[in-house]
PDB file of C-alpha atoms in Angstrom:
ATOM      1  CA  MET A  36      83.404  89.242 131.995  1.00 84.00           C
ATOM      2  CA  ASN A  37      83.700  86.757 129.145  1.00 91.00           C
ATOM      3  CA  ARG A  38      83.515  89.540 126.567  1.00 93.00           C
ATOM      4  CA  LEU A  39      86.336  91.416 128.280  1.00 92.00           C
ATOM      5  CA  THR A  40      88.508  88.301 128.382  1.00 93.00           C
ATOM      6  CA  ASN A  41      87.912  87.654 124.680  1.00 94.00           C
ATOM      7  CA  PHE A  42      88.704  91.272 123.846  1.00 93.00           C
ATOM      8  CA  LEU A  43      91.978  91.134 125.767  1.00 92.00           C
ATOM      9  CA  LYS A  44      92.966  87.826 124.137  1.00 92.00           C
ATOM     10  CA  ASN A  45      92.199  89.056 120.619  1.00 90.00           C
ATOM     11  CA  ASN A  46      93.939  92.420 121.047  1.00 91.00           C
ATOM     12  CA  ARG A  47      96.894  91.487 123.214  1.00 92.00           C
ATOM     13  CA  GLU A  48      99.635  92.734 120.866  1.00 91.00           C
ATOM     14  CA  PRO A  49      98.113  96.149 120.112  1.00 93.00           C
ATOM     15  CA  LEU A  50      97.408  96.749 123.804  1.00 94.00           C
ATOM     16  CA  ILE A  51     100.993  95.880 124.705  1.00 95.00           C
ATOM     17  CA  GLY A  52     102.165  98.211 121.916  1.00 95.00           C
ATOM     18  CA  ILE A  53      99.986 101.029 123.252  1.00 95.00           C
ATOM     19  CA  LEU A  54     101.311 100.569 126.775  1.00 96.00           C
ATOM     20  CA  ALA A  55     104.932 100.351 125.613  1.00 96.00           C
ATOM     21  CA  GLY A  56     104.500 103.420 123.404  1.00 96.00           C
ATOM     22  CA  ALA A  57     103.058 105.452 126.281  1.00 96.00           C
ATOM     23  CA  VAL A  58     105.960 104.457 128.527  1.00 96.00           C
ATOM     24  CA  ILE A  59     108.499 105.333 125.819  1.00 94.00           C
ATOM     25  CA  GLY A  60     106.717 108.654 125.254  1.00 91.00           C
ATOM     26  CA  TYR A  61     106.984 109.427 128.964  1.00 92.00           C
ATOM     27  CA  ILE A  62     110.674 108.485 129.019  1.00 91.00           C
ATOM     28  CA  TYR A  63     111.256 110.718 125.992  1.00 87.00           C
ATOM     29  CA  TRP A  64     109.456 113.598 127.686  1.00 86.00           C
ATOM     30  CA  TYR A  65     111.341 113.147 130.962  1.00 85.00           C
ATOM     31  CA  HIS A  66     114.835 112.848 129.523  1.00 84.00           C
ATOM     32  CA  ILE A  67     114.747 114.963 126.351  1.00 81.00           C
ATOM     33  CA  ALA A  68     111.725 117.205 125.885  1.00 76.00           C
ATOM     34  CA  CYS A  69     111.518 118.410 129.467  1.00 70.00           C
ATOM     35  CA  PHE A  70     115.027 119.862 129.348  1.00 69.00           C
ATOM     36  CA  ARG A  71     114.933 121.414 125.890  1.00 64.00           C
ATOM     37  CA  GLY A  72     111.333 122.599 125.843  1.00 60.00           C
ATOM     38  CA  THR A  73     111.682 124.537 122.596  1.00 63.00           C
ATOM     39  CA  PHE A  74     108.755 122.849 120.828  1.00 66.00           C
ATOM     40  CA  PRO A  75     105.551 123.668 122.756  1.00 66.00           C
ATOM     41  CA  LEU A  76     103.899 120.287 122.253  1.00 66.00           C
ATOM     42  CA  ALA A  77     107.005 118.438 123.410  1.00 69.00           C
ATOM     43  CA  ALA A  78     106.899 120.283 126.720  1.00 75.00           C
ATOM     44  CA  GLU A  79     103.646 118.575 127.711  1.00 80.00           C
ATOM     45  CA  CYS A  80     103.841 115.099 129.226  1.00 85.00           C
ATOM     46  CA  TRP A  81     100.395 113.981 128.094  1.00 89.00           C
ATOM     47  CA  VAL A  82     101.113 114.876 124.463  1.00 87.00           C
ATOM     48  CA  ASN A  83     104.236 112.730 124.377  1.00 88.00           C
ATOM     49  CA  CYS A  84     102.483 109.825 126.116  1.00 92.00           C
ATOM     50  CA  LEU A  85      99.510 110.039 123.748  1.00 93.00           C
ATOM     51  CA  LEU A  86     101.644 110.217 120.613  1.00 92.00           C
ATOM     52  CA  GLY A  87     103.775 107.343 121.889  1.00 93.00           C
ATOM     53  CA  ALA A  88     100.688 105.254 122.600  1.00 96.00           C
ATOM     54  CA  ILE A  89      99.231 105.900 119.145  1.00 95.00           C
ATOM     55  CA  THR A  90     102.526 105.107 117.451  1.00 95.00           C
ATOM     56  CA  GLY A  91     103.086 101.998 119.563  1.00 95.00           C
ATOM     57  CA  GLY A  92      99.602 100.669 118.849  1.00 94.00           C
ATOM     58  CA  PHE A  93      99.980 101.354 115.142  1.00 95.00           C
ATOM     59  CA  LEU A  94     103.340  99.601 114.928  1.00 94.00           C
ATOM     60  CA  ALA A  95     102.067  96.639 116.953  1.00 93.00           C
ATOM     61  CA  CYS A  96      99.121  96.274 114.563  1.00 91.00           C
ATOM     62  CA  LEU A  97     101.441  96.419 111.557  1.00 91.00           C
ATOM     63  CA  ILE A  98     103.741  93.793 113.016  1.00 90.00           C
ATOM     64  CA  ARG A  99     100.793  91.584 113.942  1.00 85.00           C
ATOM     65  CA  GLU A 100      99.296  91.797 110.453  1.00 82.00           C
ATOM     66  CA  TYR A 101     102.675  91.076 108.858  1.00 83.00           C
ATOM     67  CA  CYS A 102     103.253  88.049 111.078  1.00 82.00           C
ATOM     68  CA  LEU A 103      99.747  86.712 110.488  1.00 75.00           C
ATOM     69  CA  SER A 104     100.094  87.059 106.714  1.00 76.00           C
ATOM     70  CA  GLU A 105     103.348  85.058 106.746  1.00 68.00           C
ATOM     71  CA  THR A 106     101.752  81.964 108.296  1.00 59.00           C
TER      72      THR A 106
END
């Protein structure tokens, strides 16, 4: 349990970025891609959530590294 707590403390920002990216990917799929559906990958919910999660985690890591290098 201690290892899990340490992991969550050390990776809080990327995990929040992954969760936020997945939610934004779902919102994008629901409001935009679901209605247009011209691009085959955009028609799938899991693809948009996965790409959003990857992008969100990547951006959160970049922001975290930038903020840590400033201090």
